[in-house]
Coordinates of C-alpha atoms and ligand atoms in Angstrom, one line a residue:
M1 CA 126.5 95.9 81.5
Y2 CA 126.4 94.8 85.1
N3 CA 128.9 92.1 86.2
W4 CA 126.6 89.3 87.4
S5 CA 129.2 87.2 89.2
E6 CA 128.5 88.7 92.6
I7 CA 124.8 88.1 92.3
S8 CA 125.4 84.6 90.9
A9 CA 127.6 83.7 93.9
Q10 CA 125.0 84.9 96.3
I11 CA 122.2 82.9 94.6
S12 CA 124.4 79.8 94.7
S13 CA 125.1 80.3 98.4
V14 CA 121.5 80.9 99.5
T15 CA 120.0 78.2 97.3
Q16 CA 122.8 75.7 97.9
S17 CA 122.8 75.1 94.2
H18 CA 125.5 76.3 91.8
F19 CA 124.4 79.1 89.5
N20 CA 126.3 81.1 87.0
A21 CA 124.4 83.7 84.9
Q22 CA 125.1 83.0 81.3
Q23 CA 122.2 84.6 79.6
V24 CA 120.9 88.1 80.6
S25 CA 117.8 89.7 79.1
A26 CA 116.3 93.1 80.1
I27 CA 112.6 93.1 81.0
G28 CA 110.5 96.3 80.5
G29 CA 107.3 97.3 82.2
G30 CA 108.6 98.5 85.6
C31 CA 108.4 102.0 86.9
I32 CA 111.4 102.3 89.3
N33 CA 114.1 99.7 88.8
Q34 CA 116.0 98.0 86.0
A35 CA 114.7 94.5 85.6
Y36 CA 116.4 91.4 84.1
C37 CA 116.0 87.7 83.6
I38 CA 119.3 85.9 84.3
A39 CA 119.7 82.2 83.5
D40 CA 122.1 79.3 83.1
E41 CA 121.3 76.0 81.6
Q42 CA 119.2 74.8 84.6
Q43 CA 117.9 77.8 86.4
R44 CA 116.6 81.4 85.9
Y45 CA 115.9 84.3 88.2
F46 CA 114.2 87.7 88.0
I47 CA 116.5 90.5 89.1
K48 CA 115.9 94.2 90.0
L49 CA 118.8 96.6 90.1
N50 CA 119.0 100.1 91.5
T51 CA 121.6 102.3 93.1
A52 CA 123.2 101.1 96.4
Q53 CA 121.2 103.4 98.6
N54 CA 118.0 101.6 97.5
L55 CA 118.8 98.4 99.4
S56 CA 116.2 99.0 102.1
M57 CA 113.5 99.4 99.4
F58 CA 114.5 95.9 98.2
E59 CA 114.6 94.5 101.7
A60 CA 111.1 95.8 102.2
E61 CA 109.8 94.3 98.9
A62 CA 111.3 90.9 99.8
A63 CA 109.6 91.1 103.3
G64 CA 106.3 92.1 101.6
L65 CA 106.5 89.2 99.1
K66 CA 107.3 86.8 102.0
E67 CA 104.2 88.0 103.9
L68 CA 102.1 87.4 100.8
V69 CA 103.7 84.0 100.1
Q70 CA 102.8 83.0 103.7
S71 CA 99.2 84.0 103.1
D72 CA 98.9 81.1 100.6
T73 CA 96.3 83.0 98.6
I74 CA 97.4 84.5 95.4
R75 CA 100.7 83.4 93.9
V76 CA 103.6 85.9 94.2
P77 CA 107.3 85.4 93.3
H78 CA 109.3 83.9 96.1
P79 CA 112.1 86.2 97.3
I80 CA 115.5 84.6 97.0
C81 CA 118.0 87.2 98.3
Y82 CA 119.1 90.8 98.1
G83 CA 122.3 92.6 98.5
Q84 CA 124.5 95.5 97.5
N85 CA 128.0 96.5 96.5
N86 CA 129.5 100.1 96.4
H87 CA 127.3 101.1 93.5
T88 CA 124.4 98.8 93.1
A89 CA 121.6 97.2 95.1
W90 CA 119.8 94.1 93.9
L91 CA 116.8 92.0 94.6
V92 CA 116.6 88.4 93.3
L93 CA 113.1 86.7 92.9
E94 CA 111.8 83.5 91.6
Y95 CA 111.3 84.0 87.8
I96 CA 107.7 83.5 86.8
Q97 CA 106.8 82.7 83.2
F98 CA 103.7 84.7 82.4
S99 CA 101.1 83.4 80.0
D100 CA 101.6 84.9 76.5
N101 CA 98.3 84.8 74.8
T102 CA 95.5 83.7 77.2
R103 CA 94.8 86.2 79.8
G104 CA 93.9 83.7 82.6
N105 CA 91.0 83.7 84.9
D106 CA 89.8 87.1 86.2
A107 CA 87.4 85.4 88.6
D108 CA 90.3 83.6 90.3
L109 CA 92.0 87.0 90.6
G110 CA 89.0 88.5 92.4
A111 CA 88.5 85.5 94.6
G112 CA 92.2 85.3 95.4
L113 CA 92.3 88.9 96.4
A114 CA 89.3 88.4 98.6
A115 CA 91.0 85.5 100.3
M116 CA 94.1 87.7 100.9
H117 CA 91.9 90.3 102.4
H118 CA 90.4 87.7 104.8
I119 CA 93.8 87.5 106.4
H120 CA 93.6 89.9 109.3
A121 CA 96.0 91.5 111.8
A122 CA 95.3 93.1 115.2
N123 CA 96.6 96.5 114.1
F124 CA 96.7 98.7 111.0
G125 CA 100.2 99.2 109.5
W126 CA 103.0 96.6 109.5
V127 CA 106.2 95.6 111.2
R128 CA 108.3 97.7 108.9
D129 CA 108.1 100.7 106.6
N130 CA 108.3 100.2 102.9
T131 CA 107.9 102.3 99.7
I132 CA 105.1 103.3 97.3
G133 CA 106.8 103.9 94.0
N134 CA 110.0 105.0 95.6
T135 CA 108.3 107.3 98.1
P136 CA 108.7 106.1 101.7
Q137 CA 105.5 104.6 103.1
I138 CA 105.2 104.7 106.9
N139 CA 103.6 101.7 108.5
T140 CA 103.9 102.5 112.2
Q141 CA 101.2 100.3 113.7
S142 CA 98.0 101.7 115.2
S143 CA 94.6 100.4 116.4
D144 CA 92.9 103.5 114.9
W145 CA 92.4 103.3 111.1
V146 CA 91.3 106.9 110.6
F147 CA 94.3 108.1 112.6
F148 CA 96.5 105.8 110.5
W149 CA 95.1 107.0 107.2
R150 CA 95.2 110.7 108.2
T151 CA 98.7 110.6 109.6
H152 CA 100.7 108.1 107.7
R153 CA 99.0 108.3 104.3
L154 CA 97.3 111.7 103.5
S155 CA 99.2 114.0 105.8
Y156 CA 102.5 112.4 104.9
Q157 CA 102.0 113.0 101.2
L158 CA 100.6 116.5 101.7
N159 CA 103.7 117.4 103.7
L160 CA 105.9 116.0 101.0
A161 CA 103.9 118.0 98.5
K162 CA 104.6 121.1 100.5
T163 CA 108.3 120.4 100.6
N164 CA 108.1 119.9 96.8
G165 CA 106.7 123.4 96.4
Y166 CA 103.0 122.5 96.1
T167 CA 101.7 125.1 98.6
G168 CA 98.6 127.3 98.5
K169 CA 95.2 125.8 97.6
L170 CA 96.2 122.2 97.7
Q171 CA 97.4 122.6 101.2
S172 CA 94.4 124.5 102.6
L173 CA 92.0 122.1 101.0
G174 CA 94.1 119.2 102.3
E175 CA 94.0 120.6 105.9
Q176 CA 90.2 120.9 105.7
L177 CA 89.9 117.3 104.6
L178 CA 92.1 116.0 107.3
I179 CA 90.0 117.8 109.9
E180 CA 86.8 116.3 108.5
L181 CA 88.1 112.8 107.7
D182 CA 86.2 111.0 110.5
Q183 CA 82.9 111.8 108.7
F184 CA 83.7 109.5 105.8
F185 CA 83.8 106.5 108.2
D186 CA 80.4 107.0 110.0
G187 CA 78.9 103.5 110.4
S188 CA 82.0 101.7 109.0
S189 CA 84.5 99.8 111.0
P190 CA 87.3 98.7 108.7
Q191 CA 89.4 95.7 109.7
A192 CA 93.1 95.3 109.2
S193 CA 93.4 93.1 106.1
L194 CA 96.5 92.0 104.3
L195 CA 96.9 94.3 101.4
H196 CA 98.8 94.4 98.1
G197 CA 99.1 98.1 98.6
D198 CA 99.9 99.1 95.0
L199 CA 97.3 97.2 93.0
W200 CA 97.3 98.8 89.5
S201 CA 97.0 96.7 86.4
G202 CA 100.8 96.7 85.8
N203 CA 101.3 94.7 89.0
Y204 CA 99.3 91.6 88.3
N205 CA 99.4 89.0 85.5
F206 CA 98.7 85.3 85.0
D207 CA 101.2 82.4 84.9
D208 CA 101.5 79.9 82.1
K209 CA 98.7 77.9 83.7
G210 CA 96.4 80.9 83.8
H211 CA 96.7 81.4 87.6
P212 CA 96.8 85.0 88.8
I213 CA 100.1 86.5 90.0
F214 CA 100.7 89.6 92.1
F215 CA 104.0 91.3 92.1
D216 CA 105.6 94.6 93.2
P217 CA 103.6 95.0 96.4
A218 CA 103.6 97.8 99.0
T219 CA 102.3 95.4 101.6
Y220 CA 100.7 96.4 105.0
Y221 CA 97.5 95.7 106.9
G222 CA 94.7 98.1 106.3
D223 CA 91.2 98.7 105.0
R224 CA 90.7 96.3 102.0
E225 CA 88.7 99.1 100.3
T226 CA 92.1 100.8 99.6
D227 CA 93.2 97.9 97.3
I228 CA 89.8 97.8 95.4
A229 CA 89.8 101.6 95.1
M230 CA 93.3 101.5 93.4
T231 CA 92.1 98.9 90.9
E232 CA 89.5 101.5 89.8
L233 CA 92.0 104.4 89.6
F234 CA 93.8 103.5 86.4
G235 CA 91.5 100.7 85.1
G236 CA 92.5 97.3 83.8
F237 CA 90.4 95.0 85.9
S238 CA 87.4 93.3 84.4
N239 CA 83.7 92.9 85.6
S240 CA 84.3 89.3 86.4
F241 CA 87.2 90.3 88.7
Y242 CA 84.8 92.6 90.6
S243 CA 81.9 90.3 90.7
A244 CA 84.0 87.4 92.0
Y245 CA 85.5 89.7 94.7
R246 CA 82.1 91.0 95.8
H247 CA 80.7 87.5 95.9
E248 CA 83.5 86.4 98.3
Y249 CA 83.7 89.6 100.3
P250 CA 80.9 92.2 99.7
L251 CA 81.7 95.9 99.9
D252 CA 79.9 98.4 102.1
S253 CA 77.8 101.1 100.3
G254 CA 80.1 103.8 101.8
Y255 CA 82.9 102.5 99.6
N256 CA 81.8 104.7 96.6
V257 CA 82.7 107.8 98.5
R258 CA 85.6 106.4 100.5
K259 CA 87.4 105.2 97.4
V260 CA 88.1 108.9 96.6
V261 CA 89.6 109.3 100.1
Y262 CA 91.8 106.3 99.3
N263 CA 92.8 107.1 95.8
L264 CA 93.8 110.6 96.8
Y265 CA 96.8 109.0 98.5
H266 CA 98.0 107.6 95.2
I267 CA 97.3 110.8 93.3
L268 CA 99.3 112.8 95.8
N269 CA 102.1 110.3 95.5
H270 CA 102.0 110.6 91.7
L271 CA 102.1 114.4 92.2
N272 CA 105.2 114.0 94.4
L273 CA 106.8 111.6 91.9
F274 CA 105.8 113.1 88.6
G275 CA 104.3 116.5 89.2
G276 CA 102.2 118.1 86.5
S277 CA 98.5 117.7 86.2
Y278 CA 98.2 115.5 89.3
R279 CA 98.0 118.7 91.4
N280 CA 94.7 119.6 89.7
Q281 CA 93.4 116.1 90.0
A282 CA 94.2 116.1 93.7
E283 CA 92.4 119.4 94.3
Q284 CA 89.3 118.2 92.4
M285 CA 89.2 115.1 94.5
I286 CA 89.4 117.0 97.7
N287 CA 86.7 119.5 96.6
R288 CA 84.5 116.5 95.6
L289 CA 85.0 115.0 99.1
L290 CA 84.3 118.2 100.9
A291 CA 81.1 118.7 98.9
E292 CA 79.9 115.3 100.1
I293 CA 79.9 116.4 103.8
R294 CA 78.5 120.0 103.4
Ligands
LIG1 P1 109.4 98.0 89.2 O1 109.8 97.7 90.7 O2 110.5 98.8 88.5 O3 108.1 98.7 89.1 P2 108.2 95.5 88.5 O4 108.2 94.7 89.8 O5 106.9 96.1 88.1 O6 109.3 96.6 88.5 O7 108.7 94.5 87.4 C1 108.9 94.9 86.0 C2 108.3 93.9 85.1 O8 108.9 92.7 85.2 C3 106.8 93.7 85.4 O9 106.0 94.5 84.6 C4 106.6 92.2 85.0 O10 106.2 92.1 83.6 C5 107.9 91.6 85.1 N1 108.1 90.8 86.4 C6 107.9 91.2 87.6 N2 108.2 90.2 88.5 C7 108.5 89.1 87.8 C8 108.9 87.8 88.1 N3 109.1 87.4 89.3 N4 109.2 87.0 87.0 C9 109.1 87.4 85.7 N5 108.7 88.6 85.4 C10 108.5 89.5 86.4

C-alpha cells in the first residue's frame, strides 16, 4: 500500500488546511491509472497514481481540467496538486460524489457540452501537448484544421501503428486517406471549440444533485464534431442528450461522414494501445471513407 504522508503534506501545503489521509479506498472504472479516495474527518480527495515517469501526463490532465473549470460550463473536478517521488507520480483532484441511483439530466449534459463548444480559440490545438489514453497527443497550434487533423491526429497514429508493426494494407489505405482528406471538408469551416477530447461514456457522470460532470479529459481546441463523433463510437449517450445538444448548437449535414474521419483517430489509438481487432476496424473505416469520394 502506498505511503500517503507525502501526498497529505502536499495537499496541506497547497490548500493551507491540515490534511492527513486516514481512510483510503480504491476506486475502479479507470483505464490507465490506479484511483483512490483518501479522507480524514473533514476532507476527502480523489487521487490518481502511476509510475514517476507519468508526471507530465498528470500535469497535462490538471491543466486540461483547469481550462474546463475556467469555461464555467460543465462541472469538472478542480485540480488540487500533482507531484512525484522516485517511484510514483500522483494527481490530486477535488473528490466528487456521484449520484448513486438517479442518472441525472441528460438534456443538461447536451446543453452543457454545447456551451463548452461555444468557447472558441483563435487556433486549433492547445498551449501544451497531453495524452489520449496514455498515448502522446500533439497539440501544436495551427490555423488550418485539416492540416492539424491530418498531421497531429491521423498521421501521428498511423506512424505509431507502423512502429508497432501494423504495416501493409493499413498503411497504404491510410496514405490514400491522408492525401484525400480535404475532400471531407468541402463547404465546411470548422471553428476551434473547447473540447473534452476523450468523450466516451466512462468519462461523464452526474453529481448527487443530478448535475453533469466531465472528467478525464484530453483537452484541446478543435472541431466540436470530434467530441460528438466519439460519443457515438462506444455508445452510452441518450437521445435527450443529442436533441439538447443539436437544439443549442446544430450540426452540419456533412457530420455523418466526417464522424468516421474523426473516430478513426480513436480506433487507431485503440489499435496502438490494445492491438487485436482494431486493425480490421480501422481498415474498414478507411475503405468506407474512400468509397465516399470515389
Ligand atoms: P483513468 O485516468 O485511469 O482512466 P478516470 O479519470 O477515468 O481514471 O477515473 C477512474 C474512475 O474514478 C472514474 O470512472 C470515476 O468513476 C471515478 N472518478 C473520476 N474522477 C473522480 C472525482 N474527481 N471524484 C470522484 N470519483 C472520480
